[in-house]
Amino acid sequence: MDKAIFILSAITTCIPFISLESQSGLKITPGELWPDTEGYHINAHGGGILKHKGTWYWFGESRLPKGERDRTNYGVGCYSSKDLVEWDNEGLALRVADDTTSLLRYGCLIERPKVIFNKKTGKFVMWFHHELRGQGYRAALTGVAVSDNVTGPYKYLRSLRPNAGVWPLNFPDEFKNLMVNEADFKGKPAERIKAVKEGLYLRRDFKGGQMARDMTLFVDRDGKAYHIHSSEENMILHFSELTEDYLDFTGKYYRVLPGESNEAPAIFYANKKYFMFTSGTTGWKPNPGRLASADKITGEWKSLGNPCRGTDEENSTTFRSQSTFILPLKPKKNKFIYMGDRWIPENLADSRHIWLPVEWEEDIPVIKWRQSWDLNNFK
Ligand code: GAL
């Protein structure tokens, strides 16, 4: 059934392309259709990449073709590659459920999935932004699934709002009992931002758990993993520590860049610092990219401005993309790849993958436009 829809969508939305084998080198052409080894545009958006036993695995949103209800998806697509250019479609790692009682039922949204490997349990753990069928983006949940095999199938465990009943470790006591309401700040944007910083939504969602929308995962050098997500009406990022098995939250979490409205977080470690690319919050429309850094993963994070080095138009749209992942190609040699999405909201399956080499201005990572670039020359 899914397969049939997939093939139909591929025929209607993508034209098979010539295999990249016929081209020389390992060319990346940001913004063009990127055919897999069967000739179909890679349907793995808002995704991330995991290297396991010498193979790269790309996980991302597998979107339904143009015109499908709710711009929803089939689940999480998985592709594998030895060279990061030629990708084999491994099918769906996680698929939406036929069971109408499941939260994962067809019609829900699965966005920005990321997979990490847990060395202690030997299991692959996937987390994703999960919105419920027919509820737009109101649920603001994060979902978790697990598998013994990298390509899946992943077993869906549950979806939740994290950190119910616990305060962030960096939230001052003096704000824990403030008595203010959202209505007090109608038409007063500056006051509202101040109130948000002082925990307006944090307190509102304290009992039921904190909102979790755009997300990523990051495994630190000590093996601890963090779930990093837009929270508090997308106005603050939460860095939440995961349990040893990566399947749950420990309840230790930090608020990062309060009131700055960051989405699309993508984190990496280089030059003894943590760096984070994010975007602003303009939905599918691109906006100026942002960069922040910290000495510790838990902060304090400092904004470093826009990491784009292009024309005004390019800088104000992040080369018409939104960050999703920073791929550690050769982290010890400071070789990273920026992965972003150039969203096409009318046909999300067709959204383009914007991969650019991360370049260094002294110790600041930046990105510049490349019409086409060769991975061989970057390694
Ligand atoms: C973006 C977000 C995407 C998607 C979109 C929906 O801001 O980064 O992942 O949720 O909004 O409008």
CSV table of C-alpha atoms and ligand atoms in Angstrom, one decimal:
chain,number,residue,atom,x,y,z
A,1,MET,CA,0.0,0.0,0.0
A,2,ASP,CA,2.6,2.5,1.1
A,3,LYS,CA,4.9,1.2,-1.6
A,4,ALA,CA,2.2,1.8,-4.2
A,5,ILE,CA,1.6,5.3,-3.1
A,6,PHE,CA,5.4,5.9,-3.1
A,7,ILE,CA,5.8,4.7,-6.6
A,8,LEU,CA,2.9,6.7,-7.8
A,9,SER,CA,4.2,9.8,-6.1
A,10,ALA,CA,7.6,9.3,-7.5
A,11,ILE,CA,6.1,9.1,-11.0
A,12,THR,CA,4.0,12.2,-10.6
A,13,THR,CA,6.5,14.4,-8.7
A,14,CYS,CA,9.9,13.3,-9.8
A,15,ILE,CA,11.5,12.5,-13.1
A,16,PRO,CA,14.2,9.9,-12.8
A,17,PHE,CA,17.6,11.3,-13.3
A,18,ILE,CA,20.8,10.0,-14.7
A,19,SER,CA,22.9,8.1,-12.2
A,20,LEU,CA,25.6,10.2,-10.5
A,21,GLU,CA,28.0,7.4,-11.4
A,22,SER,CA,28.3,8.9,-14.8
A,23,GLN,CA,29.7,12.1,-13.3
A,24,SER,CA,33.3,12.5,-12.2
A,25,GLY,CA,34.2,13.0,-8.5
A,26,LEU,CA,31.8,13.2,-5.7
A,27,LYS,CA,29.7,16.2,-6.7
A,28,ILE,CA,27.1,17.9,-4.5
A,29,THR,CA,24.8,20.3,-6.2
A,30,PRO,CA,22.8,22.1,-3.6
A,31,GLY,CA,19.3,23.0,-4.6
A,32,GLU,CA,19.0,20.5,-7.5
A,33,LEU,CA,17.0,17.3,-7.3
A,34,TRP,CA,19.1,14.7,-5.7
A,35,PRO,CA,18.3,11.3,-7.2
A,36,ASP,CA,18.8,8.1,-5.2
A,37,THR,CA,20.3,5.1,-6.9
A,38,GLU,CA,16.8,4.3,-8.4
A,39,GLY,CA,16.6,7.8,-9.8
A,40,TYR,CA,14.1,9.3,-7.4
A,41,HIS,CA,14.6,12.5,-5.4
A,42,ILE,CA,15.7,11.7,-1.8
A,43,ASN,CA,12.6,11.8,0.3
A,44,ALA,CA,14.3,12.4,3.7
A,45,HIS,CA,13.7,16.0,4.8
A,46,GLY,CA,14.4,17.8,8.1
A,47,GLY,CA,16.8,14.9,8.6
A,48,GLY,CA,20.1,13.9,10.1
A,49,ILE,CA,22.8,11.4,9.4
A,50,LEU,CA,24.4,8.6,11.4
A,51,LYS,CA,27.6,6.8,10.5
A,52,HIS,CA,27.6,3.1,11.5
A,53,LYS,CA,30.3,0.5,10.6
A,54,GLY,CA,31.6,2.5,7.7
A,55,THR,CA,28.2,3.4,6.2
A,56,TRP,CA,26.3,6.6,6.3
A,57,TYR,CA,22.6,6.5,7.1
A,58,TRP,CA,20.4,9.4,6.3
A,59,PHE,CA,17.0,9.6,8.1
A,60,GLY,CA,14.4,12.2,7.4
A,61,GLU,CA,10.8,13.0,6.8
A,62,SER,CA,9.3,10.9,4.0
A,63,ARG,CA,6.7,13.3,2.7
A,64,LEU,CA,3.6,12.4,0.7
A,65,PRO,CA,3.3,13.8,-2.8
A,66,LYS,CA,1.7,17.0,-3.8
A,67,GLY,CA,-1.8,17.6,-2.9
A,68,GLU,CA,-2.1,15.0,-0.2
A,69,ARG,CA,-4.2,15.9,2.8
A,70,ASP,CA,-2.4,17.8,5.6
A,71,ARG,CA,1.0,17.7,3.9
A,72,THR,CA,1.5,14.7,6.1
A,73,ASN,CA,4.0,12.0,5.7
A,74,TYR,CA,4.5,8.2,5.5
A,75,GLY,CA,7.0,8.2,8.3
A,76,VAL,CA,10.8,8.3,8.4
A,77,GLY,CA,12.7,7.5,5.3
A,78,CYS,CA,16.1,5.9,5.5
A,79,TYR,CA,18.9,5.9,2.9
A,80,SER,CA,22.4,4.5,3.0
A,81,SER,CA,25.6,5.5,1.4
A,82,LYS,CA,29.3,4.7,1.4
A,83,ASP,CA,30.3,8.1,-0.1
A,84,LEU,CA,27.6,10.5,0.9
A,85,VAL,CA,26.7,11.1,-2.7
A,86,GLU,CA,25.1,7.9,-4.0
A,87,TRP,CA,22.2,6.9,-1.8
A,88,ASP,CA,20.3,3.6,-1.7
A,89,ASN,CA,16.7,3.8,-0.5
A,90,GLU,CA,16.4,1.5,2.5
A,91,GLY,CA,12.7,2.1,2.8
A,92,LEU,CA,10.8,3.4,5.7
A,93,ALA,CA,12.6,3.1,9.1
A,94,LEU,CA,9.4,4.1,10.9
A,95,ARG,CA,6.0,4.1,9.3
A,96,VAL,CA,2.8,5.8,10.3
A,97,ALA,CA,0.4,3.3,11.9
A,98,ASP,CA,-2.7,1.8,10.2
A,99,ASP,CA,-4.1,1.3,13.7
A,100,THR,CA,-6.5,4.2,14.2
A,101,THR,CA,-6.1,4.1,18.0
A,102,SER,CA,-2.3,4.7,17.7
A,103,LEU,CA,-1.0,8.3,18.2
A,104,LEU,CA,1.1,7.5,15.2
A,105,ARG,CA,-1.9,6.9,13.0
A,106,TYR,CA,-1.9,8.1,9.4
A,107,GLY,CA,-2.4,11.8,9.2
A,108,CYS,CA,-0.1,12.7,12.1
A,109,LEU,CA,3.1,14.6,11.5
A,110,ILE,CA,6.5,13.2,12.0
A,111,GLU,CA,9.1,15.9,11.6
A,112,ARG,CA,12.9,16.3,12.0
A,113,PRO,CA,13.6,12.7,13.0
A,114,LYS,CA,17.1,12.0,14.3
A,115,VAL,CA,18.8,8.6,15.1
A,116,ILE,CA,21.6,7.9,17.6
A,117,PHE,CA,23.3,4.7,18.5
A,118,ASN,CA,23.5,3.6,22.1
A,119,LYS,CA,26.8,1.8,22.7
A,120,LYS,CA,25.7,0.3,26.0
A,121,THR,CA,22.4,-1.2,24.8
A,122,GLY,CA,23.5,-1.8,21.2
A,123,LYS,CA,20.2,-0.2,20.1
A,124,PHE,CA,19.4,2.6,17.6
A,125,VAL,CA,17.2,5.2,19.1
A,126,MET,CA,15.1,7.6,17.1
A,127,TRP,CA,13.4,10.7,18.3
A,128,PHE,CA,11.1,13.0,16.3
A,129,HIS,CA,8.8,16.0,16.5
A,130,HIS,CA,5.3,14.5,16.6
A,131,GLU,CA,2.0,16.3,15.9
A,132,LEU,CA,-1.3,14.5,16.1
A,133,ARG,CA,-3.7,13.9,13.3
A,134,GLY,CA,-6.1,16.8,12.8
A,135,GLN,CA,-4.5,19.0,15.5
A,136,GLY,CA,-2.1,21.2,13.4
A,137,TYR,CA,0.9,21.9,15.5
A,138,ARG,CA,-0.9,22.1,18.8
A,139,ALA,CA,0.3,18.9,20.5
A,140,ALA,CA,4.0,19.8,20.4
A,141,LEU,CA,5.1,16.3,21.4
A,142,THR,CA,8.3,14.4,20.9
A,143,GLY,CA,8.1,10.7,19.9
A,144,VAL,CA,10.6,7.9,20.5
A,145,ALA,CA,11.2,4.6,18.7
A,146,VAL,CA,13.9,2.0,18.9
A,147,SER,CA,15.5,-0.7,16.8
A,148,ASP,CA,18.1,-3.4,16.8
A,149,ASN,CA,19.0,-2.6,13.2
A,150,VAL,CA,20.1,0.7,11.9
A,151,THR,CA,17.7,0.7,9.0
A,152,GLY,CA,14.8,-0.4,11.2
A,153,PRO,CA,12.0,-1.2,11.4
A,154,TYR,CA,11.9,1.0,14.5
A,155,LYS,CA,9.4,0.1,17.2
A,156,TYR,CA,7.4,3.1,18.2
A,157,LEU,CA,7.4,3.4,22.0
A,158,ARG,CA,5.5,6.6,22.9
A,159,SER,CA,5.1,10.4,22.5
A,160,LEU,CA,5.3,12.9,25.3
A,161,ARG,CA,5.9,16.4,26.4
A,162,PRO,CA,9.1,16.3,28.3
A,163,ASN,CA,10.1,17.3,31.8
A,164,ALA,CA,6.6,17.4,33.4
A,165,GLY,CA,6.8,18.6,37.0
A,166,VAL,CA,10.5,19.6,37.0
A,167,TRP,CA,12.1,23.0,36.7
A,168,PRO,CA,15.1,23.6,34.4
A,169,LEU,CA,18.4,23.7,36.2
A,170,ASN,CA,19.1,27.2,35.2
A,171,PHE,CA,15.7,28.8,36.1
A,172,PRO,CA,15.8,31.2,39.0
A,173,ASP,CA,13.7,30.4,42.1
A,174,GLU,CA,12.4,33.9,42.2
A,175,PHE,CA,10.3,33.3,39.0
A,176,LYS,CA,8.8,30.0,40.0
A,177,ASN,CA,5.7,31.4,41.6
A,178,LEU,CA,5.1,34.5,39.5
A,179,MET,CA,1.4,35.1,39.0
A,180,VAL,CA,1.0,36.5,35.5
A,181,ASN,CA,-1.2,35.6,32.5
A,182,GLU,CA,-0.7,35.7,28.8
A,183,ALA,CA,-3.7,38.1,28.5
A,184,ASP,CA,-1.7,40.7,30.5
A,185,PHE,CA,0.7,41.1,27.6
A,186,LYS,CA,-1.7,41.4,24.7
A,187,GLY,CA,-0.4,44.1,22.3
A,188,LYS,CA,2.8,44.5,24.4
A,189,PRO,CA,5.4,42.5,22.6
A,190,ALA,CA,8.4,43.7,24.6
A,191,GLU,CA,6.7,43.0,27.9
A,192,ARG,CA,5.6,39.6,26.6
A,193,ILE,CA,9.2,38.6,25.8
A,194,LYS,CA,10.3,39.6,29.2
A,195,ALA,CA,7.5,37.6,30.8
A,196,VAL,CA,8.4,34.6,28.6
A,197,LYS,CA,12.0,34.8,29.8
A,198,GLU,CA,10.7,34.9,33.3
A,199,GLY,CA,8.8,31.6,32.7
A,200,LEU,CA,5.3,32.6,31.4
A,201,TYR,CA,4.9,29.4,29.4
A,202,LEU,CA,7.3,27.3,31.5
A,203,ARG,CA,4.9,27.7,34.5
A,204,ARG,CA,1.8,27.1,32.3
A,205,ASP,CA,3.2,23.8,31.1
A,206,PHE,CA,5.0,22.8,34.3
A,207,LYS,CA,2.5,20.1,35.2
A,208,GLY,CA,1.7,18.6,31.8
A,209,GLY,CA,5.2,18.8,30.4
A,210,GLN,CA,7.0,21.2,28.2
A,211,MET,CA,6.3,21.8,24.5
A,212,ALA,CA,8.6,20.1,22.1
A,213,ARG,CA,8.7,21.1,18.4
A,214,ASP,CA,11.7,21.5,16.1
A,215,MET,CA,14.4,19.1,17.5
A,216,THR,CA,17.7,17.5,17.2
A,217,LEU,CA,19.8,15.0,19.2
A,218,PHE,CA,23.4,15.3,20.2
A,219,VAL,CA,25.7,12.7,21.8
A,220,ASP,CA,28.4,14.4,23.8
A,221,ARG,CA,31.9,13.2,24.2
A,222,ASP,CA,31.1,11.4,27.5
A,223,GLY,CA,28.3,9.4,25.8
A,224,LYS,CA,25.5,11.5,27.4
A,225,ALA,CA,22.8,12.4,24.9
A,226,TYR,CA,20.7,15.5,24.8
A,227,HIS,CA,17.3,16.1,23.2
A,228,ILE,CA,17.4,19.7,22.0
A,229,HIS,CA,14.1,21.3,21.1
A,230,SER,CA,12.1,24.5,20.6
A,231,SER,CA,9.8,24.9,23.6
A,232,GLU,CA,7.7,27.5,25.3
A,233,GLU,CA,5.8,28.5,22.2
A,234,ASN,CA,9.0,28.3,20.2
A,235,MET,CA,10.6,31.1,22.0
A,236,ILE,CA,13.2,29.2,23.9
A,237,LEU,CA,15.3,26.1,23.3
A,238,HIS,CA,15.4,23.3,25.9
A,239,PHE,CA,18.4,21.1,26.2
A,240,SER,CA,17.2,18.0,28.0
A,241,GLU,CA,19.4,15.2,29.1
A,242,LEU,CA,18.4,11.7,28.1
A,243,THR,CA,18.6,8.6,30.3
A,244,GLU,CA,21.5,6.2,29.8
A,245,ASP,CA,19.5,4.1,27.3
A,246,TYR,CA,18.5,7.3,25.5
A,247,LEU,CA,14.8,6.2,25.7
A,248,ASP,CA,13.6,8.8,28.2
A,249,PHE,CA,14.4,12.1,29.9
A,250,THR,CA,16.3,12.3,33.2
A,251,GLY,CA,14.5,15.5,34.2
A,252,LYS,CA,17.7,17.5,34.0
A,253,TYR,CA,17.3,20.3,31.5
A,254,TYR,CA,18.4,23.8,30.6
A,255,ARG,CA,16.8,26.8,28.9
A,256,VAL,CA,18.9,28.2,26.2
A,257,LEU,CA,18.7,31.6,24.5
A,258,PRO,CA,15.5,32.6,26.2
A,259,GLY,CA,13.1,34.8,24.2
A,260,GLU,CA,15.2,34.6,21.0
A,261,SER,CA,12.8,32.3,19.2
A,262,ASN,CA,15.1,29.7,17.6
A,263,GLU,CA,14.1,26.7,15.5
A,264,ALA,CA,15.9,24.1,13.5
A,265,PRO,CA,18.8,23.4,15.9
A,266,ALA,CA,21.9,21.6,14.5
A,267,ILE,CA,24.8,21.1,16.9
A,268,PHE,CA,28.4,20.1,16.6
A,269,TYR,CA,31.7,20.1,18.5
A,270,ALA,CA,34.9,21.5,17.1
A,271,ASN,CA,37.9,23.4,18.3
A,272,LYS,CA,37.0,22.6,21.9
A,273,LYS,CA,33.6,24.4,21.5
A,274,TYR,CA,30.0,23.5,20.9
A,275,PHE,CA,28.4,25.3,18.0
A,276,MET,CA,24.8,25.5,17.1
A,277,PHE,CA,23.2,26.6,13.8
A,278,THR,CA,19.5,27.6,14.1
A,279,SER,CA,16.9,29.5,12.2
A,280,GLY,CA,14.3,32.0,13.3
A,281,THR,CA,10.6,31.1,13.3
A,282,THR,CA,9.0,31.8,10.0
A,283,GLY,CA,7.4,28.4,9.1
A,284,TRP,CA,8.4,27.1,5.7
A,285,LYS,CA,9.8,30.5,4.6
A,286,PRO,CA,13.5,30.8,5.1
A,287,ASN,CA,15.0,33.5,7.3
A,288,PRO,CA,18.5,34.7,8.4
A,289,GLY,CA,20.6,31.8,9.8
A,290,ARG,CA,21.9,32.1,13.3
A,291,LEU,CA,25.0,30.7,15.1
A,292,ALA,CA,25.7,30.3,18.8
A,293,SER,CA,28.5,28.7,20.7
A,294,ALA,CA,29.2,27.4,24.2
A,295,ASP,CA,32.1,25.9,26.2
A,296,LYS,CA,29.8,23.3,27.6
A,297,ILE,CA,26.8,21.6,26.0
A,298,THR,CA,24.6,22.9,28.8
A,299,GLY,CA,25.7,26.4,28.2
A,300,GLU,CA,26.0,29.2,28.6
A,301,TRP,CA,25.3,29.7,24.9
A,302,LYS,CA,26.2,33.0,23.2
A,303,SER,CA,24.9,34.3,19.9
A,304,LEU,CA,27.5,34.8,17.2
A,305,GLY,CA,25.2,36.3,14.6
A,306,ASN,CA,24.6,35.1,11.1
A,307,PRO,CA,26.9,32.4,9.8
A,308,CYS,CA,26.1,33.1,6.1
A,309,ARG,CA,28.7,34.8,4.0
A,310,GLY,CA,26.9,35.8,0.8
A,311,THR,CA,24.9,38.6,-0.7
A,312,ASP,CA,22.3,40.4,1.5
A,313,GLU,CA,19.5,38.3,-0.1
A,314,GLU,CA,21.5,35.0,0.6
A,315,ASN,CA,22.2,36.0,4.1
A,316,SER,CA,18.7,36.9,4.9
A,317,THR,CA,17.4,33.5,3.7
A,318,THR,CA,20.4,31.3,4.6
A,319,PHE,CA,20.8,30.6,0.9
A,320,ARG,CA,17.1,29.8,0.8
A,321,SER,CA,17.4,27.0,3.4
A,322,GLN,CA,16.7,26.1,7.0
A,323,SER,CA,19.3,24.2,9.0
A,324,THR,CA,18.6,20.6,9.9
A,325,PHE,CA,22.0,18.9,10.8
A,326,ILE,CA,25.7,19.4,10.8
A,327,LEU,CA,27.4,16.3,9.5
A,328,PRO,CA,30.7,15.5,11.2
A,329,LEU,CA,32.7,14.4,8.1
A,330,LYS,CA,36.1,14.5,9.8
A,331,PRO,CA,35.5,16.3,13.0
A,332,LYS,CA,39.1,16.1,14.2
A,333,LYS,CA,40.2,17.9,11.0
A,334,ASN,CA,37.3,20.4,11.4
A,335,LYS,CA,35.5,19.1,8.4
A,336,PHE,CA,31.7,19.4,8.7
A,337,ILE,CA,28.9,19.7,6.3
A,338,TYR,CA,25.9,22.0,6.8
A,339,MET,CA,22.7,20.3,5.9
A,340,GLY,CA,19.6,22.4,5.3
A,341,ASP,CA,16.2,22.2,3.7
A,342,ARG,CA,14.9,24.4,1.0
A,343,TRP,CA,11.2,23.8,1.7
A,344,ILE,CA,8.7,23.6,-1.1
A,345,PRO,CA,5.4,23.8,1.0
A,346,GLU,CA,3.2,23.0,-2.0
A,347,ASN,CA,5.0,19.8,-2.5
A,348,LEU,CA,7.2,19.0,0.5
A,349,ALA,CA,8.5,15.7,-1.0
A,350,ASP,CA,10.2,17.8,-3.6
A,351,SER,CA,11.9,20.1,-1.1
A,352,ARG,CA,15.6,20.5,-1.9
A,353,HIS,CA,18.6,19.5,0.1
A,354,ILE,CA,21.1,22.3,0.7
A,355,TRP,CA,24.5,20.8,1.6
A,356,LEU,CA,27.4,23.2,2.0
A,357,PRO,CA,30.9,22.8,3.4
A,358,VAL,CA,31.4,24.4,6.8
A,359,GLU,CA,34.3,26.9,6.3
A,360,TRP,CA,36.3,28.6,9.1
A,361,GLU,CA,36.9,32.2,9.6
A,362,GLU,CA,39.5,31.8,12.3
A,363,ASP,CA,37.5,29.8,14.8
A,364,ILE,CA,34.1,30.8,13.6
A,365,PRO,CA,32.2,28.3,11.3
A,366,VAL,CA,30.6,30.0,8.3
A,367,ILE,CA,28.8,28.9,5.1
A,368,LYS,CA,29.1,30.2,1.6
A,369,TRP,CA,27.1,29.4,-1.5
A,370,ARG,CA,28.5,26.7,-3.8
A,371,GLN,CA,26.7,26.0,-7.1
A,372,SER,CA,28.4,22.7,-7.1
A,373,TRP,CA,31.2,21.3,-5.0
A,374,ASP,CA,33.3,18.1,-4.9
A,375,LEU,CA,33.6,16.1,-1.6
A,376,ASN,CA,36.9,14.8,-2.8
A,377,ASN,CA,38.3,18.3,-2.7
A,378,PHE,CA,36.9,18.9,0.7
A,379,LYS,CA,38.2,15.8,2.5
B,1,GAL,C1,9.2,25.4,10.5
B,1,GAL,C2,9.8,24.1,11.1
B,1,GAL,C3,9.5,23.0,10.2
B,1,GAL,C4,8.0,22.8,10.1
B,1,GAL,C5,7.4,24.1,9.6
B,1,GAL,C6,5.9,24.1,9.6
B,1,GAL,O1,9.4,26.5,11.3
B,1,GAL,O2,11.2,24.3,11.2
B,1,GAL,O3,10.1,21.8,10.7
B,1,GAL,O4,7.5,22.5,11.3
B,1,GAL,O5,7.8,25.2,10.5
B,1,GAL,O6,5.4,25.4,9.2
